[in-house]
Short mmCIF file of C-alpha atoms and ligand atoms in Angstrom, two decimals:
data_model
loop_
_atom_site.label_atom_id
_atom_site.label_comp_id
_atom_site.label_asym_id
_atom_site.label_seq_id
_atom_site.Cartn_x
_atom_site.Cartn_y
_atom_site.Cartn_z
CA MET Y 1 -3.25 5.51 27.08
CA ASN Y 2 -4.99 5.42 23.57
CA ARG Y 3 -6.20 1.72 23.29
CA VAL Y 4 -8.05 -0.12 20.19
CA LEU Y 5 -10.02 -3.49 20.32
CA VAL Y 6 -9.76 -5.44 17.34
CA LEU Y 7 -12.76 -7.58 16.67
CA GLY Y 8 -10.87 -11.48 15.27
CA GLY Y 9 -8.54 -13.16 16.51
CA GLY Y 10 -6.01 -13.70 13.14
CA GLN Y 11 -3.04 -12.65 11.73
CA LEU Y 12 -3.75 -9.40 11.26
CA GLY Y 13 -4.88 -7.94 14.43
CA LEU Y 14 -1.32 -9.77 15.46
CA MET Y 15 0.25 -7.20 13.00
CA MET Y 16 -1.74 -4.44 14.35
CA ALA Y 17 -0.84 -5.29 18.02
CA GLU Y 18 2.81 -5.13 16.47
CA ALA Y 19 2.98 -1.79 15.01
CA ALA Y 20 1.07 -0.32 17.77
CA ALA Y 21 3.78 -0.91 20.30
CA ARG Y 22 6.24 0.70 18.66
CA LEU Y 23 4.58 4.33 19.32
CA GLY Y 24 3.47 3.01 23.12
CA LEU Y 25 -0.07 2.59 21.85
CA VAL Y 26 -2.11 -0.71 22.73
CA VAL Y 27 -4.18 -2.93 20.80
CA ASP Y 28 -6.33 -5.87 21.90
CA ARG Y 29 -7.91 -8.77 20.12
CA TYR Y 30 -11.44 -10.10 20.48
CA ASP Y 31 -11.40 -13.53 19.05
CA PRO Y 32 -15.10 -14.66 18.23
CA GLU Y 33 -14.10 -18.24 18.07
CA ARG Y 34 -13.48 -18.22 21.75
CA ALA Y 35 -15.24 -15.99 22.75
CA VAL Y 36 -12.04 -13.84 24.57
CA LEU Y 37 -9.73 -11.40 24.97
CA LEU Y 38 -6.15 -11.97 23.33
CA PRO Y 39 -4.10 -8.85 25.22
CA GLY Y 40 -1.68 -7.11 22.45
CA THR Y 41 0.52 -10.10 20.83
CA SER Y 42 0.52 -12.79 24.30
CA ASP Y 43 -0.88 -15.95 23.55
CA LEU Y 44 -3.12 -15.42 26.85
CA ALA Y 45 -6.85 -15.48 26.23
CA VAL Y 46 -9.19 -13.96 29.13
CA PRO Y 47 -12.74 -13.07 28.93
CA ILE Y 48 -14.12 -9.94 28.98
CA THR Y 49 -17.62 -8.34 29.07
CA TRP Y 50 -19.27 -5.51 27.13
CA GLU Y 51 -19.11 -3.37 30.25
CA GLU Y 52 -15.18 -3.72 30.38
CA CYS Y 53 -15.00 -2.99 26.26
CA LEU Y 54 -16.89 0.08 26.74
CA GLU Y 55 -14.75 1.30 29.38
CA ARG Y 56 -10.91 0.09 27.96
CA TYR Y 57 -11.76 0.99 24.99
CA PRO Y 58 -12.42 3.83 23.12
CA VAL Y 59 -11.86 2.57 19.63
CA ILE Y 60 -13.14 -0.52 18.04
CA THR Y 61 -11.94 -1.73 14.07
CA VAL Y 62 -11.80 -4.60 12.32
CA GLU Y 63 -9.87 -7.10 10.84
CA ARG Y 64 -12.40 -9.21 9.00
CA GLU Y 65 -15.97 -9.05 6.98
CA ALA Y 66 -17.42 -12.09 8.78
CA PHE Y 67 -17.27 -13.21 12.01
CA PRO Y 68 -19.52 -15.94 14.42
CA ASP Y 69 -22.36 -14.07 16.21
CA THR Y 70 -21.67 -14.00 19.98
CA GLY Y 71 -23.41 -11.72 21.00
CA LEU Y 72 -20.49 -9.46 22.36
CA SER Y 73 -19.13 -9.76 18.87
CA ALA Y 74 -22.61 -7.86 17.32
CA GLN Y 75 -22.51 -5.47 20.19
CA LEU Y 76 -18.55 -4.50 19.19
CA ALA Y 77 -19.74 -4.74 15.61
CA ALA Y 78 -22.79 -2.69 15.74
CA SER Y 79 -21.30 0.12 18.40
CA ASP Y 80 -21.03 3.58 17.50
CA ARG Y 81 -17.06 3.36 18.75
CA CYS Y 82 -16.81 0.55 15.95
CA VAL Y 83 -15.05 2.63 12.74
CA ALA Y 84 -16.18 -0.34 10.52
CA ARG Y 85 -19.72 -0.04 11.34
CA GLY Y 86 -20.96 1.54 8.10
CA ALA Y 87 -18.22 -1.35 5.94
CA LEU Y 88 -19.73 -4.16 7.87
CA ALA Y 89 -23.26 -3.49 6.84
CA THR Y 90 -22.49 -3.31 2.94
CA ILE Y 91 -18.94 -4.69 2.31
CA PRO Y 92 -20.07 -8.11 3.56
CA ASP Y 93 -22.69 -9.11 0.92
CA ARG Y 94 -21.04 -8.89 -2.90
CA PHE Y 95 -24.90 -7.66 -3.77
CA ASP Y 96 -24.49 -5.23 -1.82
CA GLN Y 97 -21.15 -4.14 -1.83
CA LYS Y 98 -21.57 -3.91 -5.83
CA SER Y 99 -24.61 -2.13 -5.59
CA MET Y 100 -23.32 0.47 -3.67
CA LEU Y 101 -20.22 0.68 -6.41
CA ASP Y 102 -22.66 1.02 -9.07
CA ARG Y 103 -24.58 3.71 -7.35
CA LEU Y 104 -21.47 5.86 -7.06
CA GLY Y 105 -20.66 5.51 -10.76
CA ILE Y 106 -17.32 3.17 -10.29
CA PRO Y 107 -16.49 0.99 -12.72
CA THR Y 108 -16.82 -3.40 -11.74
CA ALA Y 109 -16.84 -5.93 -13.58
CA PRO Y 110 -20.75 -6.63 -14.93
CA TRP Y 111 -23.02 -8.27 -12.78
CA ARG Y 112 -26.47 -9.24 -12.06
CA LEU Y 113 -27.80 -11.20 -9.02
CA LEU Y 114 -28.08 -14.86 -9.55
CA ASP Y 115 -31.74 -15.20 -8.18
CA ARG Y 116 -32.72 -18.38 -10.32
CA ALA Y 117 -30.75 -21.85 -11.95
CA ASP Y 118 -31.54 -20.81 -15.01
CA ASP Y 119 -30.00 -17.15 -14.46
CA LEU Y 120 -26.66 -18.88 -14.88
CA ALA Y 121 -27.27 -19.91 -18.39
CA ALA Y 122 -28.40 -15.97 -19.25
CA ALA Y 123 -25.28 -14.60 -17.85
CA VAL Y 124 -23.66 -16.61 -19.78
CA ALA Y 125 -25.28 -16.24 -23.06
CA ASP Y 126 -24.85 -12.30 -22.30
CA PHE Y 127 -21.16 -12.31 -20.58
CA GLY Y 128 -19.06 -15.21 -22.31
CA GLY Y 129 -17.08 -16.56 -19.12
CA VAL Y 130 -18.38 -15.57 -16.31
CA VAL Y 131 -17.45 -16.22 -12.06
CA VAL Y 132 -20.39 -17.16 -10.10
CA LYS Y 133 -19.62 -15.68 -6.42
CA ALA Y 134 -21.33 -16.23 -3.35
CA ARG Y 135 -22.79 -12.98 -1.67
CA SER Y 136 -21.39 -13.46 1.52
CA GLY Y 137 -18.77 -16.00 3.22
CA GLY Y 138 -15.67 -15.91 0.55
CA TYR Y 139 -12.04 -15.87 0.55
CA ASP Y 140 -9.08 -16.79 -0.89
CA GLY Y 141 -11.01 -18.32 -4.06
CA ARG Y 142 -13.65 -20.07 -1.89
CA GLY Y 143 -16.60 -19.48 -2.68
CA THR Y 144 -15.63 -18.64 -6.44
CA TRP Y 145 -16.32 -20.45 -9.74
CA ILE Y 146 -14.40 -19.18 -12.55
CA VAL Y 147 -15.55 -20.73 -16.11
CA GLY Y 148 -14.33 -19.70 -18.63
CA GLU Y 149 -16.39 -18.49 -22.22
CA GLY Y 150 -17.70 -21.69 -23.56
CA GLY Y 151 -16.56 -23.59 -20.76
CA ASP Y 152 -18.20 -26.34 -18.01
CA LEU Y 153 -20.78 -25.16 -16.02
CA GLY Y 154 -20.82 -28.69 -14.29
CA ALA Y 155 -18.80 -27.59 -11.26
CA VAL Y 156 -20.98 -24.75 -9.87
CA PRO Y 157 -23.53 -25.99 -7.50
CA VAL Y 158 -26.01 -23.67 -9.04
CA ASP Y 159 -28.76 -25.04 -6.93
CA GLU Y 160 -27.40 -24.26 -3.62
CA LEU Y 161 -26.13 -21.20 -4.62
CA ALA Y 162 -29.67 -19.68 -6.69
CA GLY Y 163 -30.68 -16.47 -4.50
CA ARG Y 164 -27.09 -16.81 -2.68
CA ALA Y 165 -24.85 -15.29 -5.57
CA ILE Y 166 -23.90 -13.16 -8.30
CA VAL Y 167 -22.63 -13.36 -11.37
CA GLU Y 168 -19.85 -11.59 -13.21
CA LYS Y 169 -18.68 -11.51 -16.27
CA LYS Y 170 -14.94 -12.92 -16.23
CA ILE Y 171 -12.85 -9.76 -17.31
CA PRO Y 172 -9.80 -10.81 -19.73
CA PHE Y 173 -7.33 -8.47 -17.44
CA ARG Y 174 -3.89 -7.45 -18.31
CA ARG Y 175 -2.98 -7.34 -14.25
CA GLU Y 176 -4.62 -7.52 -10.89
CA LEU Y 177 -3.88 -4.03 -8.64
CA SER Y 178 -5.10 -3.22 -5.82
CA ILE Y 179 -4.23 -0.01 -3.70
CA VAL Y 180 -4.36 0.24 -0.47
CA GLY Y 181 -4.90 3.57 1.94
CA ALA Y 182 -5.95 5.32 5.71
CA ARG Y 183 -9.18 7.46 6.47
CA ALA Y 184 -7.85 8.78 10.17
CA LEU Y 185 -10.87 9.71 11.94
CA SER Y 186 -10.07 13.24 11.37
CA GLY Y 187 -10.75 12.47 7.38
CA GLU Y 188 -7.12 12.72 6.72
CA THR Y 189 -6.37 10.66 3.96
CA LEU Y 190 -2.80 8.92 2.73
CA PHE Y 191 -1.99 6.22 0.25
CA TYR Y 192 0.50 3.34 -0.71
CA PRO Y 193 1.45 3.70 -4.47
CA LEU Y 194 -0.82 0.57 -6.19
CA THR Y 195 0.49 -2.60 -6.05
CA ARG Y 196 0.37 -5.21 -8.28
CA ASN Y 197 -0.71 -8.64 -7.48
CA TRP Y 198 -0.62 -12.23 -8.81
CA HIS Y 199 -3.23 -15.09 -7.55
CA VAL Y 200 -2.78 -19.00 -8.40
CA ASP Y 201 -6.09 -20.57 -8.03
CA GLY Y 202 -7.62 -18.12 -6.35
CA ILE Y 203 -5.20 -17.29 -3.51
CA LEU Y 204 -2.60 -14.12 -3.45
CA ARG Y 205 0.50 -15.49 -3.96
CA LEU Y 206 2.83 -12.20 -4.99
CA SER Y 207 2.79 -8.82 -4.92
CA LEU Y 208 5.06 -6.02 -6.02
CA ALA Y 209 4.95 -2.66 -5.02
CA PRO Y 210 5.43 0.27 -6.51
CA ALA Y 211 3.32 -1.46 -9.58
CA ASN Y 212 4.71 0.19 -12.51
CA ALA Y 213 1.16 2.30 -13.43
CA SER Y 214 0.64 5.04 -15.63
CA ALA Y 215 0.60 8.21 -14.10
CA ALA Y 216 -2.98 8.37 -14.70
CA LEU Y 217 -3.62 5.25 -12.78
CA GLN Y 218 -2.53 6.12 -8.78
CA PRO Y 219 -4.94 9.51 -8.63
CA HIS Y 220 -7.65 7.74 -9.98
CA ALA Y 221 -7.27 4.99 -7.62
CA GLU Y 222 -6.74 7.05 -4.63
CA ASN Y 223 -9.92 9.18 -5.73
CA THR Y 224 -11.81 6.08 -5.62
CA LEU Y 225 -11.02 4.54 -2.19
CA ARG Y 226 -11.11 8.20 -1.08
CA ARG Y 227 -14.93 8.25 -2.08
CA ILE Y 228 -15.88 4.34 -1.28
CA MET Y 229 -14.08 5.75 2.52
CA GLU Y 230 -16.12 8.58 3.17
CA GLU Y 231 -19.23 7.16 1.85
CA LEU Y 232 -18.87 4.10 4.09
CA ASP Y 233 -17.91 7.09 6.84
CA PHE Y 234 -14.41 4.33 7.01
CA ALA Y 235 -11.35 5.25 9.76
CA GLY Y 236 -8.73 3.27 9.51
CA VAL Y 237 -7.24 0.72 6.55
CA MET Y 238 -9.13 -0.17 3.78
CA ALA Y 239 -8.16 -1.82 -0.20
CA VAL Y 240 -9.69 -1.55 -3.40
CA GLU Y 241 -8.57 -5.08 -5.91
CA PHE Y 242 -8.91 -3.62 -8.95
CA PHE Y 243 -8.57 -5.25 -12.85
CA GLU Y 244 -6.88 -3.05 -15.09
CA GLN Y 245 -8.56 -3.69 -18.88
CA ASP Y 246 -7.48 -1.17 -21.75
CA GLY Y 247 -5.46 1.18 -19.50
CA GLU Y 248 -8.59 1.64 -17.17
CA LEU Y 249 -9.12 0.17 -13.90
CA LEU Y 250 -12.20 -1.58 -12.52
CA VAL Y 251 -13.06 -2.60 -9.18
CA ASN Y 252 -13.08 -6.39 -8.44
CA GLU Y 253 -14.27 -5.84 -4.52
CA ILE Y 254 -13.31 -3.74 -1.41
CA ALA Y 255 -11.29 -5.09 1.22
CA PRO Y 256 -12.81 -3.02 4.78
CA ARG Y 257 -9.32 -3.39 7.08
CA VAL Y 258 -5.21 -3.73 6.67
CA HIS Y 259 -5.05 -6.40 3.31
CA ASN Y 260 -2.53 -8.84 1.96
CA SER Y 261 -1.51 -6.68 -0.77
CA GLY Y 262 -0.53 -4.36 1.58
CA HIS Y 263 2.18 -6.34 3.23
CA TRP Y 264 4.84 -5.22 1.97
CA THR Y 265 4.68 -2.37 3.70
CA HIS Y 266 6.42 -4.22 6.57
CA GLU Y 267 9.77 -3.63 4.90
CA GLY Y 268 9.22 -1.52 1.71
CA ALA Y 269 8.03 1.68 3.37
CA ASP Y 270 9.11 3.57 6.39
CA TRP Y 271 5.31 3.25 7.89
CA SER Y 272 3.29 -0.40 7.15
CA GLN Y 273 -0.30 -0.29 6.75
CA PHE Y 274 -0.20 -2.06 10.34
CA ASP Y 275 1.34 1.38 11.87
CA LEU Y 276 -1.12 3.60 9.28
CA HIS Y 277 -4.29 1.62 10.49
CA VAL Y 278 -3.23 2.02 14.60
CA HIS Y 279 -2.57 5.87 14.10
CA ALA Y 280 -5.30 6.54 12.19
CA LEU Y 281 -7.43 5.23 14.66
CA ALA Y 282 -5.53 6.30 18.20
CA GLY Y 283 -5.13 10.11 16.52
CA VAL Y 284 -1.34 9.70 15.84
CA PRO Y 285 -1.24 12.12 12.38
CA LEU Y 286 -0.37 10.23 9.16
CA HIS Y 287 2.77 10.71 8.59
CA SER Y 288 4.33 11.21 4.65
CA LEU Y 289 5.12 8.21 3.25
CA ASN Y 290 8.72 7.13 2.32
CA VAL Y 291 8.60 4.10 -0.25
CA HIS Y 292 12.61 2.32 0.11
CA GLY Y 293 12.25 0.76 -3.24
CA PRO Y 294 10.54 -1.88 -5.23
CA THR Y 295 9.14 -4.69 -2.87
CA ALA Y 296 7.96 -8.09 -3.36
CA MET Y 297 5.85 -10.04 -1.05
CA VAL Y 298 5.46 -13.58 -1.09
CA ASN Y 299 2.92 -15.18 0.56
CA LEU Y 300 3.86 -18.82 3.04
CA ILE Y 301 0.83 -20.70 1.98
CA GLY Y 302 0.06 -24.52 4.12
CA THR Y 303 4.18 -25.30 4.62
CA PRO Y 304 5.72 -25.41 7.50
CA PHE Y 305 8.38 -23.32 9.07
CA ASP Y 306 11.78 -23.74 6.87
CA GLN Y 307 15.28 -22.11 8.36
CA ALA Y 308 16.77 -22.25 5.00
CA TRP Y 309 14.34 -19.19 4.56
CA LEU Y 310 16.17 -17.03 6.65
CA GLN Y 311 19.63 -17.53 4.97
CA HIS Y 312 18.63 -15.62 1.95
CA PRO Y 313 18.11 -11.78 1.91
CA GLY Y 314 14.77 -10.83 2.68
CA VAL Y 315 12.37 -11.03 5.72
CA VAL Y 316 10.11 -13.68 6.94
CA HIS Y 317 6.63 -12.43 8.94
CA TRP Y 318 5.54 -16.20 10.42
CA TYR Y 319 1.75 -15.60 11.79
CA GLY Y 320 2.45 -18.83 14.83
CA LYS Y 321 -0.83 -20.78 13.30
CA SER Y 322 -0.92 -24.68 13.34
CA VAL Y 323 -0.08 -25.31 8.97
CA ARG Y 324 -2.71 -26.57 6.75
CA PRO Y 325 -3.10 -26.83 2.86
CA GLY Y 326 -3.91 -23.64 1.28
CA ARG Y 327 -4.06 -21.77 4.80
CA LYS Y 328 -1.50 -18.01 5.26
CA VAL Y 329 0.46 -18.85 7.53
CA GLY Y 330 3.22 -16.64 6.59
CA HIS Y 331 4.56 -14.03 4.34
CA ALA Y 332 8.17 -12.96 3.31
CA ASN Y 333 9.37 -9.80 1.92
CA LEU Y 334 12.09 -8.16 -0.05
CA THR Y 335 13.35 -5.29 -0.99
CA ALA Y 336 15.94 -4.12 -3.22
CA SER Y 337 17.66 -0.46 -4.99
CA THR Y 338 16.38 -1.74 -8.77
CA LEU Y 339 13.81 -4.09 -10.00
CA ASP Y 340 16.63 -6.09 -11.53
CA THR Y 341 18.80 -7.15 -8.36
CA LEU Y 342 15.09 -7.96 -6.93
CA ARG Y 343 14.47 -9.94 -9.74
CA GLU Y 344 17.56 -11.76 -9.31
CA ASP Y 345 17.57 -12.43 -5.46
CA LEU Y 346 13.90 -13.56 -5.88
CA ARG Y 347 15.02 -16.38 -8.00
CA ALA Y 348 17.40 -17.21 -6.02
CA TRP Y 349 14.83 -17.66 -2.59
CA ALA Y 350 12.81 -18.76 -5.37
CA ASP Y 351 14.38 -22.71 -4.80
CA VAL Y 352 13.94 -22.52 -1.04
CA LEU Y 353 10.26 -20.82 -0.37
CA PRO Y 354 7.26 -22.82 -1.22
CA LYS Y 355 6.51 -23.96 -4.27
CA GLY Y 356 3.41 -22.56 -6.20
CA PHE Y 357 4.81 -19.09 -6.29
CA GLU Y 358 7.37 -19.81 -8.98
CA LYS Y 359 4.75 -20.61 -11.21
CA VAL Y 360 4.25 -17.17 -10.94
CA LEU Y 361 7.82 -16.19 -11.49
CA ASP Y 362 8.25 -18.23 -14.39
CA SER Y 363 5.34 -16.70 -16.23
CA GLU Y 364 5.87 -13.68 -15.24
CA LEU Y 365 9.82 -13.12 -16.00
CA ASP Y 366 9.52 -9.56 -16.50
CA LEU Y 367 7.63 -8.94 -13.21
CA ASP Y 368 6.40 -5.23 -13.57
CA ARG Y 369 8.40 -4.35 -16.78
CA GLY Y 370 5.18 -5.19 -19.14
P1 LIG K 1 -10.15 -12.53 -1.40
O1 LIG K 1 -9.00 -13.65 -0.85
O2 LIG K 1 -8.87 -11.60 -2.25
O3 LIG K 1 -10.77 -11.93 -0.61
P2 LIG K 1 -11.97 -13.89 -2.87
O4 LIG K 1 -12.47 -15.43 -2.65
O5 LIG K 1 -12.90 -12.69 -1.96
O6 LIG K 1 -10.62 -13.13 -2.91
P3 LIG K 1 -11.73 -12.58 -5.52
O7 LIG K 1 -11.04 -11.37 -5.69
O8 LIG K 1 -13.51 -11.49 -5.74
O9 LIG K 1 -12.43 -13.24 -4.26
O10 LIG K 1 -11.51 -13.55 -6.66
C1 LIG K 1 -10.31 -13.95 -6.42
C2 LIG K 1 -9.66 -13.94 -7.60
O11 LIG K 1 -10.04 -14.75 -8.81
C3 LIG K 1 -9.09 -12.62 -8.25
O12 LIG K 1 -7.95 -11.93 -7.85
C4 LIG K 1 -8.83 -13.02 -9.97
O13 LIG K 1 -7.39 -13.42 -10.00
C5 LIG K 1 -9.86 -13.81 -9.87
N1 LIG K 1 -11.28 -12.94 -10.44
C6 LIG K 1 -12.60 -12.57 -9.45
N2 LIG K 1 -13.09 -12.27 -10.59
C7 LIG K 1 -12.45 -12.12 -11.82
C8 LIG K 1 -13.12 -11.40 -12.62
N3 LIG K 1 -14.51 -11.15 -12.95
N4 LIG K 1 -12.71 -12.18 -13.92
C9 LIG K 1 -11.69 -12.24 -14.05
N5 LIG K 1 -11.13 -13.15 -12.62
C10 LIG K 1 -11.61 -12.63 -11.55
MG1 LIG K 2 -9.79 -10.80 -3.60
#
């Protein structure tokens, strides 16, 4: 029996467990908030020791980059069975992450360390618009302050952030794209097509795949992700977020795990990113991938479940979490045979889906034409 333990008790690990069952594999999760084991997709929570973990799980993976230290969580992350060990040493701190990208010669937004409070004014003088990012702990736009050219720096808690943040040039990007791919324990790799992403207030609202990217961008993105996975000696699924500017890709950030912008693969491809992640770790050969057609993924954010969503073509994934403002509680996927049909179906669905996402549709009526 191939068993994998996921560090993290959230929906990403839950969806790995769901996928694993399809090929008779077992994924259990360790929830570091409650310091308990969550078996498969069950809501049971049971105590577990380090010795029991060693006996039961030949492979340990993660569904997030940061977690509280329960003793056991630190042991699991540092274990040589943890396929994300190298990534966890580098990615969670944006300073280390950006330094690695610079060392590899991979283009990113120009940046510097926000060491002292007056470094911010100096960065603004050099960069114009800036984005201040906490070195660690940020997600969904939290820990990120965007200040456009000539904008007010007053909202940035700069004294608090000195030494604990980086400051980047604000990139006037044309589009945001991401690539999701897998690397097996054997080193074999496999990639999905580039995905286009729309964020509102720093949080992903809509993804569309495959992105209408020029022929050169896909191999470039694959090569970038492959080099990062090799550098970190990583196995499993990893994602890279890019800004596209003047036909070039700049890395925004790396996620050493399955990624929200890969959720479309549930319905849009014959193997989802969760399948691929588990197979890469359980020694199942990486399949060739077949994408079914243009697919949209809409995040369900801070909203209670609504039966009306199910009255439309499309598939809803619900995480069973308590609903809080700004919290991702599910996602909805829609696949069509053409972009025109997809746009039409999406417009109809937008009438009942949570508000916020229609802002994206209104401003990007042409979806991926432009
Ligand atoms: P995630 O939820 O993906 O982990 P995050 O909160 O860690 O997000 P980023 O991905 O770094 O933070 O930033 C969130 C969003 O803010 C980006 O997707 C992009 O829309 C915008 N953004 C970030 N950095 C820049 C930049 N240098 N220039 C322009 N926009 C930016
Ligand atoms: Mg991001």
